[in-house]
Amino acid sequence: MPPLSGPHFVASRRSLDGDGGQLCRAWEHLCARRITSSRNSYGDEMPARLQISAMVFMMAQAVLFGAGMLGILLSPLRDEASFYIPVMIVLSAIASVAIAWEIAPRLQMRYWHGRGVDHDFISG
């Protein structure tokens, strides 16, 4: 995208703005903030292991939640399901965090190159 400055840009903005380019200065300030904020975005600073763990967490949580629901609803615990389902949700969330944190490095290729291993059951 070409820069939003220069004589042609300022002249066209001054013709629209009656007070000598205040709109132009506000626009340039907004563009400068957008460029600065995109360089310092949180996604660039977040470690790869944490990003992968977040994605794996959702999948592990879904599997553990489904298994927990089947376990509760297909057993005699279904009579007290209003107590056991919230407990199962909390326990599956805690277990999913641990599982995702352990699986995440295995999904990074650099992890296996460092150990001299091509792959395993989890990473394919």
Coordinates of C-alpha atoms in Angstrom, one line a residue:
M1 CA 0.0 0.0 0.0
P2 CA 1.5 3.4 -0.9
P3 CA 2.2 5.8 1.9
L4 CA -0.7 8.1 2.8
S5 CA 1.4 11.3 2.7
G6 CA 2.9 13.5 0.2
P7 CA 1.8 16.7 -1.6
H8 CA -1.1 15.1 -3.5
F9 CA -2.6 13.5 -0.4
V10 CA -2.2 16.6 1.8
A11 CA -3.7 18.8 -0.9
S12 CA -6.7 16.6 -1.4
R13 CA -7.3 16.4 2.3
R14 CA -6.9 20.2 2.8
S15 CA -9.5 20.8 0.2
L16 CA -12.0 18.7 2.2
D17 CA -10.9 20.0 5.6
G18 CA -11.5 23.7 6.1
D19 CA -9.1 24.3 9.0
G20 CA -5.8 23.5 7.2
G21 CA -5.3 19.8 7.4
Q22 CA -6.5 18.7 10.8
L23 CA -8.2 15.7 9.2
C24 CA -5.0 14.8 7.4
R25 CA -3.0 14.9 10.6
A26 CA -5.6 12.8 12.4
W27 CA -5.5 10.2 9.6
E28 CA -1.7 10.0 9.6
H29 CA -1.7 9.6 13.4
L30 CA -4.2 6.8 13.1
C31 CA -2.1 5.0 10.4
A32 CA 1.0 5.4 12.5
R33 CA -0.7 3.8 15.5
R34 CA -2.0 1.0 13.4
I35 CA 1.5 0.2 12.0
T36 CA 3.1 0.4 15.5
S37 CA 0.4 -1.8 17.1
S38 CA 0.7 -4.4 14.4
R39 CA 4.5 -4.8 15.0
N40 CA 4.0 -5.3 18.7
S41 CA 1.0 -7.6 18.5
Y42 CA 0.6 -10.3 21.1
G43 CA 0.6 -13.0 18.6
D44 CA 4.3 -12.3 17.6
E45 CA 5.4 -12.5 21.2
M46 CA 3.5 -15.6 22.2
P47 CA 5.7 -18.7 22.2
A48 CA 4.9 -21.4 19.6
R49 CA 4.4 -24.0 22.3
L50 CA 1.7 -21.9 23.9
Q51 CA -0.1 -21.4 20.6
I52 CA 0.0 -25.1 19.8
S53 CA -1.1 -26.0 23.3
A54 CA -4.1 -23.7 23.0
M55 CA -5.2 -25.5 19.9
V56 CA -4.6 -29.0 21.3
F57 CA -6.3 -28.0 24.5
M58 CA -9.6 -27.5 22.7
M59 CA -9.4 -30.9 21.0
A60 CA -8.4 -32.7 24.2
Q61 CA -11.1 -30.9 26.2
A62 CA -13.7 -32.0 23.6
V63 CA -12.6 -35.7 23.8
L64 CA -12.4 -35.7 27.6
F65 CA -15.7 -34.0 27.9
G66 CA -17.4 -36.5 25.6
A67 CA -15.9 -39.4 27.4
G68 CA -16.8 -38.0 30.8
M69 CA -20.4 -37.4 29.7
L70 CA -20.7 -40.9 28.4
G71 CA -19.2 -42.3 31.6
I72 CA -21.7 -40.3 33.7
L73 CA -24.8 -40.9 31.6
L74 CA -24.3 -44.6 31.0
S75 CA -23.5 -45.5 34.6
P76 CA -25.5 -45.3 37.9
L77 CA -24.0 -41.8 38.4
R78 CA -26.7 -40.4 36.1
D79 CA -29.1 -40.2 39.1
E80 CA -26.8 -37.5 40.6
A81 CA -25.7 -36.0 37.3
S82 CA -26.4 -32.5 38.4
F83 CA -23.4 -32.9 40.8
Y84 CA -21.1 -35.0 38.7
I85 CA -21.3 -33.1 35.4
P86 CA -19.7 -29.9 36.8
V87 CA -17.1 -31.9 38.6
M88 CA -16.3 -33.7 35.4
I89 CA -16.1 -30.5 33.4
V90 CA -13.5 -29.0 35.9
L91 CA -11.5 -32.2 36.0
S92 CA -11.5 -32.6 32.2
A93 CA -10.3 -28.9 31.8
I94 CA -7.4 -29.4 34.2
A95 CA -6.4 -32.7 32.6
S96 CA -6.7 -31.1 29.1
V97 CA -4.2 -28.4 30.1
A98 CA -1.7 -31.0 31.2
I99 CA -2.2 -33.1 28.1
A100 CA -2.0 -30.2 25.7
W101 CA 1.2 -28.9 27.3
E102 CA 2.8 -32.3 27.0
I103 CA 1.7 -32.9 23.4
A104 CA 2.6 -29.5 22.0
P105 CA 6.4 -30.0 21.7
R106 CA 5.9 -33.2 19.9
L107 CA 4.0 -31.4 17.2
Q108 CA 7.0 -29.1 16.5
M109 CA 9.5 -30.4 13.9
R110 CA 12.5 -28.7 15.6
Y111 CA 11.8 -30.8 18.8
W112 CA 12.4 -34.0 16.8
H113 CA 15.4 -32.7 14.9
G114 CA 17.1 -31.9 18.2
R115 CA 16.5 -35.4 19.5
G116 CA 17.5 -37.1 16.3
V117 CA 14.1 -38.7 15.9
D118 CA 12.1 -38.5 12.7
H119 CA 8.6 -39.0 14.3
D120 CA 6.6 -41.0 16.8
F121 CA 3.0 -42.2 17.3
I122 CA 1.7 -38.7 18.2
S123 CA 3.4 -36.5 15.6
G124 CA 3.1 -39.0 12.7

